[in-house]
Amino acid sequence: MSDDQPEAQVTDSVTDPEPDGAAPEDAPRDPPEPVDPLEQARAEAARLKDQLLRTAADFDNFRKRTRKELVDAEQRGTDALLKELLPVFDNLERATQHAESTTTVSSLAEGIAMVLRQFSDTLGRLSIERVAGVGTPFDPVVHEAIQHLATAEHPPGTIAHEVQAGYRQGDRLIRPALVVVAKAPEPPADAS
C-alpha cells in the first residue's frame, strides 16, 4: 500500500430502520385521552347491573330446577310406595270378593290374616316399624297420651292400652301412638 492513497475508513454502524408507523421508544407519545369519571362510573354501573341480572337469572333457574327435582323425587318415592302397597290392595279386593261367595267365617278370617301379614311384610321392606306399645314406659317422643287410667294391672307411667299404633321409619316418627297411660289406683276412702 502506498502512502499516497487515503485509507478507507470502515465503520460498522448498524442502523435499524424503524418499522413503518412505529414511533421510536424515546419519541413523545400522545397523552392519553382524559377519562370522564362520570362516564367511567356509568360504564361500571352498567357492567355490574348486567352481572347482577345474569346472577339473578342463574339463581332463578337454579331455584326452578331444584323445585322440579324435588317434585320428581317425591313422585318417585310415592310411586315406589304405591308399587309396594298395590299388591296388598289387590289381595284385599280378592278377600272381599271371596267373602261374598264363602259361607264360613274362618276362611274369611284366614284371608284377612294373610293380607295383614303381607301388609306387615311390606312395611318391613320399607323399613317402617311399629312403635312399642302396651307394657312399655310412656315416651312423649313417640306416644301421645289420650287418657290416664287408674289400674293395678300395669305399673304407673306405662302404657295400659293402645288406641292407635304409632309408626317410625328409622329415627323419623311417621305417626305417634295414641295410648292410655296407667296411673296408680286411688287408695280406698276411709269408711268413717
mmCIF file of C-alpha atoms in Angstrom:
data_model
loop_
_atom_site.group_PDB
_atom_site.id
_atom_site.type_symbol
_atom_site.label_atom_id
_atom_site.label_comp_id
_atom_site.label_asym_id
_atom_site.label_seq_id
_atom_site.Cartn_x
_atom_site.Cartn_y
_atom_site.Cartn_z
ATOM 1 C CA MET A 1 0.000 0.000 0.000
ATOM 2 C CA SER A 2 1.163 3.326 -0.706
ATOM 3 C CA ASP A 3 1.228 6.346 1.467
ATOM 4 C CA ASP A 4 -0.309 8.422 -1.187
ATOM 5 C CA GLN A 5 -3.738 6.884 -1.011
ATOM 6 C CA PRO A 6 -6.028 7.757 1.749
ATOM 7 C CA GLU A 7 -7.079 4.914 3.899
ATOM 8 C CA ALA A 8 -10.685 3.954 3.616
ATOM 9 C CA GLN A 9 -12.420 4.080 6.846
ATOM 10 C CA VAL A 10 -14.882 1.365 7.526
ATOM 11 C CA THR A 11 -17.341 1.947 10.235
ATOM 12 C CA ASP A 12 -19.610 -0.700 11.492
ATOM 13 C CA SER A 13 -22.731 1.107 12.260
ATOM 14 C CA VAL A 14 -25.878 -0.862 12.429
ATOM 15 C CA THR A 15 -28.933 1.215 11.964
ATOM 16 C CA ASP A 16 -32.279 -0.438 12.315
ATOM 17 C CA PRO A 17 -34.785 1.486 10.457
ATOM 18 C CA GLU A 18 -37.992 1.965 12.439
ATOM 19 C CA PRO A 19 -40.873 -0.060 11.084
ATOM 20 C CA ASP A 20 -43.446 1.930 9.256
ATOM 21 C CA GLY A 21 -45.780 3.713 11.562
ATOM 22 C CA ALA A 22 -43.885 2.836 14.737
ATOM 23 C CA ALA A 23 -42.549 5.596 16.853
ATOM 24 C CA PRO A 24 -39.181 5.270 18.417
ATOM 25 C CA GLU A 25 -39.192 4.437 22.069
ATOM 26 C CA ASP A 26 -37.927 7.809 23.139
ATOM 27 C CA ALA A 27 -40.348 9.612 20.899
ATOM 28 C CA PRO A 28 -43.028 11.513 22.733
ATOM 29 C CA ARG A 29 -46.348 9.710 22.858
ATOM 30 C CA ASP A 30 -49.765 11.207 22.554
ATOM 31 C CA PRO A 31 -51.131 11.928 26.001
ATOM 32 C CA PRO A 32 -53.970 9.553 26.965
ATOM 33 C CA GLU A 33 -57.398 10.927 26.453
ATOM 34 C CA PRO A 34 -58.818 12.256 29.670
ATOM 35 C CA VAL A 35 -61.289 9.790 31.193
ATOM 36 C CA ASP A 36 -64.546 11.280 32.303
ATOM 37 C CA PRO A 37 -65.203 9.888 35.821
ATOM 38 C CA LEU A 38 -68.946 10.069 35.254
ATOM 39 C CA GLU A 39 -68.732 8.007 32.065
ATOM 40 C CA GLN A 40 -66.401 5.554 33.784
ATOM 41 C CA ALA A 41 -68.866 5.188 36.690
ATOM 42 C CA ARG A 42 -71.773 4.715 34.264
ATOM 43 C CA ALA A 43 -69.889 2.009 32.389
ATOM 44 C CA GLU A 44 -69.016 0.248 35.665
ATOM 45 C CA ALA A 45 -72.642 0.520 36.838
ATOM 46 C CA ALA A 46 -73.876 -0.950 33.546
ATOM 47 C CA ARG A 47 -71.377 -3.809 33.839
ATOM 48 C CA LEU A 48 -72.417 -4.532 37.437
ATOM 49 C CA LYS A 49 -76.113 -4.329 36.557
ATOM 50 C CA ASP A 50 -75.608 -6.816 33.731
ATOM 51 C CA GLN A 51 -73.691 -9.112 36.081
ATOM 52 C CA LEU A 52 -76.449 -8.811 38.704
ATOM 53 C CA LEU A 53 -79.173 -9.610 36.166
ATOM 54 C CA ARG A 54 -77.261 -12.657 34.957
ATOM 55 C CA THR A 55 -76.714 -13.869 38.528
ATOM 56 C CA ALA A 56 -80.395 -13.336 39.354
ATOM 57 C CA ALA A 57 -81.419 -15.272 36.238
ATOM 58 C CA ASP A 58 -78.995 -18.083 37.108
ATOM 59 C CA PHE A 59 -80.388 -18.250 40.641
ATOM 60 C CA ASP A 60 -83.979 -18.254 39.378
ATOM 61 C CA ASN A 61 -83.144 -21.119 37.005
ATOM 62 C CA PHE A 62 -81.420 -22.987 39.848
ATOM 63 C CA ARG A 63 -84.463 -22.490 42.100
ATOM 64 C CA LYS A 64 -86.852 -23.743 39.403
ATOM 65 C CA ARG A 65 -84.635 -26.738 38.619
ATOM 66 C CA THR A 66 -84.303 -27.607 42.311
ATOM 67 C CA ARG A 67 -88.072 -27.357 42.829
ATOM 68 C CA LYS A 68 -88.692 -29.624 39.827
ATOM 69 C CA GLU A 69 -86.097 -32.144 41.063
ATOM 70 C CA LEU A 70 -87.758 -32.155 44.489
ATOM 71 C CA VAL A 71 -91.197 -32.748 42.982
ATOM 72 C CA ASP A 72 -89.748 -35.523 40.803
ATOM 73 C CA ALA A 73 -88.062 -37.158 43.814
ATOM 74 C CA GLU A 74 -91.303 -37.002 45.817
ATOM 75 C CA GLN A 75 -93.176 -38.558 42.906
ATOM 76 C CA ARG A 76 -90.611 -41.354 42.591
ATOM 77 C CA GLY A 77 -90.965 -42.012 46.330
ATOM 78 C CA THR A 78 -94.747 -42.095 46.042
ATOM 79 C CA ASP A 79 -94.533 -44.391 43.037
ATOM 80 C CA ALA A 80 -92.222 -46.776 44.909
ATOM 81 C CA LEU A 81 -94.587 -46.834 47.904
ATOM 82 C CA LEU A 82 -97.623 -47.472 45.713
ATOM 83 C CA LYS A 83 -95.781 -50.246 43.896
ATOM 84 C CA GLU A 84 -95.284 -51.953 47.274
ATOM 85 C CA LEU A 85 -98.855 -51.338 48.517
ATOM 86 C CA LEU A 86 -100.865 -52.199 45.409
ATOM 87 C CA PRO A 87 -100.430 -55.986 45.797
ATOM 88 C CA VAL A 88 -101.849 -55.687 49.316
ATOM 89 C CA PHE A 89 -104.804 -53.736 47.929
ATOM 90 C CA ASP A 90 -105.298 -56.398 45.245
ATOM 91 C CA ASN A 91 -105.426 -59.116 47.911
ATOM 92 C CA LEU A 92 -107.945 -57.117 49.963
ATOM 93 C CA GLU A 93 -110.153 -56.904 46.880
ATOM 94 C CA ARG A 94 -109.833 -60.652 46.350
ATOM 95 C CA ALA A 95 -110.663 -61.313 50.017
ATOM 96 C CA THR A 96 -113.764 -59.126 49.724
ATOM 97 C CA GLN A 97 -114.899 -60.948 46.589
ATOM 98 C CA HIS A 98 -114.216 -64.295 48.258
ATOM 99 C CA ALA A 99 -116.173 -63.217 51.365
ATOM 100 C CA GLU A 100 -119.271 -62.703 49.246
ATOM 101 C CA SER A 101 -119.127 -66.273 47.954
ATOM 102 C CA THR A 102 -117.981 -68.087 51.100
ATOM 103 C CA THR A 103 -120.176 -69.291 53.892
ATOM 104 C CA THR A 104 -117.540 -69.819 56.564
ATOM 105 C CA VAL A 105 -116.179 -67.030 58.687
ATOM 106 C CA SER A 106 -112.961 -68.915 59.360
ATOM 107 C CA SER A 107 -111.877 -68.874 55.696
ATOM 108 C CA LEU A 108 -112.575 -65.133 55.551
ATOM 109 C CA ALA A 109 -110.563 -64.602 58.747
ATOM 110 C CA GLU A 110 -107.679 -66.615 57.264
ATOM 111 C CA GLY A 111 -107.729 -64.469 54.110
ATOM 112 C CA ILE A 112 -107.698 -61.256 56.123
ATOM 113 C CA ALA A 113 -104.856 -62.567 58.313
ATOM 114 C CA MET A 114 -102.842 -63.361 55.160
ATOM 115 C CA VAL A 115 -103.372 -59.833 53.821
ATOM 116 C CA LEU A 116 -102.386 -58.374 57.198
ATOM 117 C CA ARG A 117 -99.146 -60.412 57.162
ATOM 118 C CA GLN A 118 -98.454 -59.269 53.603
ATOM 119 C CA PHE A 119 -99.021 -55.652 54.602
ATOM 120 C CA SER A 120 -96.755 -56.052 57.633
ATOM 121 C CA ASP A 121 -94.034 -57.561 55.421
ATOM 122 C CA THR A 122 -94.401 -54.641 53.004
ATOM 123 C CA LEU A 123 -93.922 -52.150 55.836
ATOM 124 C CA GLY A 124 -90.827 -54.086 56.909
ATOM 125 C CA ARG A 125 -89.347 -53.850 53.391
ATOM 126 C CA LEU A 126 -89.907 -50.093 53.567
ATOM 127 C CA SER A 127 -88.082 -50.007 56.970
ATOM 128 C CA ILE A 128 -91.274 -48.898 58.709
ATOM 129 C CA GLU A 129 -91.650 -50.342 62.185
ATOM 130 C CA ARG A 130 -94.336 -50.159 64.819
ATOM 131 C CA VAL A 131 -93.700 -48.074 67.943
ATOM 132 C CA ALA A 132 -93.572 -50.158 71.151
ATOM 133 C CA GLY A 133 -96.951 -50.236 72.862
ATOM 134 C CA VAL A 134 -98.695 -51.931 75.803
ATOM 135 C CA GLY A 135 -96.485 -52.600 78.820
ATOM 136 C CA THR A 136 -93.679 -50.238 77.771
ATOM 137 C CA PRO A 137 -92.896 -46.961 79.543
ATOM 138 C CA PHE A 138 -94.684 -43.899 78.173
ATOM 139 C CA ASP A 139 -92.356 -41.895 75.890
ATOM 140 C CA PRO A 140 -93.715 -38.479 74.838
ATOM 141 C CA VAL A 141 -91.460 -38.544 71.775
ATOM 142 C CA VAL A 142 -93.338 -41.483 70.208
ATOM 143 C CA HIS A 143 -96.560 -41.724 72.262
ATOM 144 C CA GLU A 144 -99.494 -39.367 72.599
ATOM 145 C CA ALA A 145 -101.436 -39.873 75.827
ATOM 146 C CA ILE A 146 -105.170 -39.500 75.332
ATOM 147 C CA GLN A 147 -106.194 -40.740 78.786
ATOM 148 C CA HIS A 148 -104.855 -41.841 82.175
ATOM 149 C CA LEU A 149 -106.269 -44.993 83.702
ATOM 150 C CA ALA A 150 -106.078 -45.957 87.359
ATOM 151 C CA THR A 151 -105.106 -49.610 87.300
ATOM 152 C CA ALA A 152 -103.128 -52.151 89.273
ATOM 153 C CA GLU A 153 -102.506 -54.304 86.171
ATOM 154 C CA HIS A 154 -99.703 -52.050 84.847
ATOM 155 C CA PRO A 155 -97.087 -50.023 86.694
ATOM 156 C CA PRO A 156 -97.739 -46.264 86.765
ATOM 157 C CA GLY A 157 -96.278 -44.437 83.753
ATOM 158 C CA THR A 158 -96.530 -47.442 81.434
ATOM 159 C CA ILE A 159 -98.911 -47.938 78.545
ATOM 160 C CA ALA A 160 -102.059 -49.773 79.610
ATOM 161 C CA HIS A 161 -103.876 -49.701 76.261
ATOM 162 C CA GLU A 162 -103.013 -48.740 72.687
ATOM 163 C CA VAL A 163 -105.855 -46.995 70.837
ATOM 164 C CA GLN A 164 -103.915 -46.497 67.603
ATOM 165 C CA ALA A 165 -100.475 -47.842 66.704
ATOM 166 C CA GLY A 166 -97.608 -45.485 66.012
ATOM 167 C CA TYR A 167 -95.009 -45.991 63.279
ATOM 168 C CA ARG A 168 -91.485 -44.826 62.600
ATOM 169 C CA GLN A 169 -89.009 -45.156 59.778
ATOM 170 C CA GLY A 170 -85.526 -45.206 61.246
ATOM 171 C CA ASP A 171 -85.225 -42.210 63.565
ATOM 172 C CA ARG A 172 -88.138 -40.372 61.928
ATOM 173 C CA LEU A 173 -91.558 -40.662 63.550
ATOM 174 C CA ILE A 174 -94.302 -41.129 60.975
ATOM 175 C CA ARG A 175 -97.197 -41.163 63.420
ATOM 176 C CA PRO A 176 -97.251 -41.203 67.239
ATOM 177 C CA ALA A 177 -99.116 -43.995 69.009
ATOM 178 C CA LEU A 178 -102.346 -42.918 70.727
ATOM 179 C CA VAL A 179 -102.208 -44.551 74.151
ATOM 180 C CA VAL A 180 -103.833 -44.821 77.563
ATOM 181 C CA VAL A 181 -101.252 -44.406 80.328
ATOM 182 C CA ALA A 182 -101.531 -46.321 83.602
ATOM 183 C CA LYS A 183 -101.542 -44.490 86.900
ATOM 184 C CA ALA A 184 -101.652 -45.800 90.451
ATOM 185 C CA PRO A 185 -105.151 -46.634 91.672
ATOM 186 C CA GLU A 186 -106.711 -44.334 94.242
ATOM 187 C CA PRO A 187 -106.443 -45.660 97.787
ATOM 188 C CA PRO A 188 -109.808 -46.693 99.218
ATOM 189 C CA ALA A 189 -111.578 -43.940 101.114
ATOM 190 C CA ASP A 190 -111.941 -44.337 104.890
ATOM 191 C CA ALA A 191 -115.357 -45.610 105.882
ATOM 192 C CA SER A 192 -115.702 -43.380 108.928
#
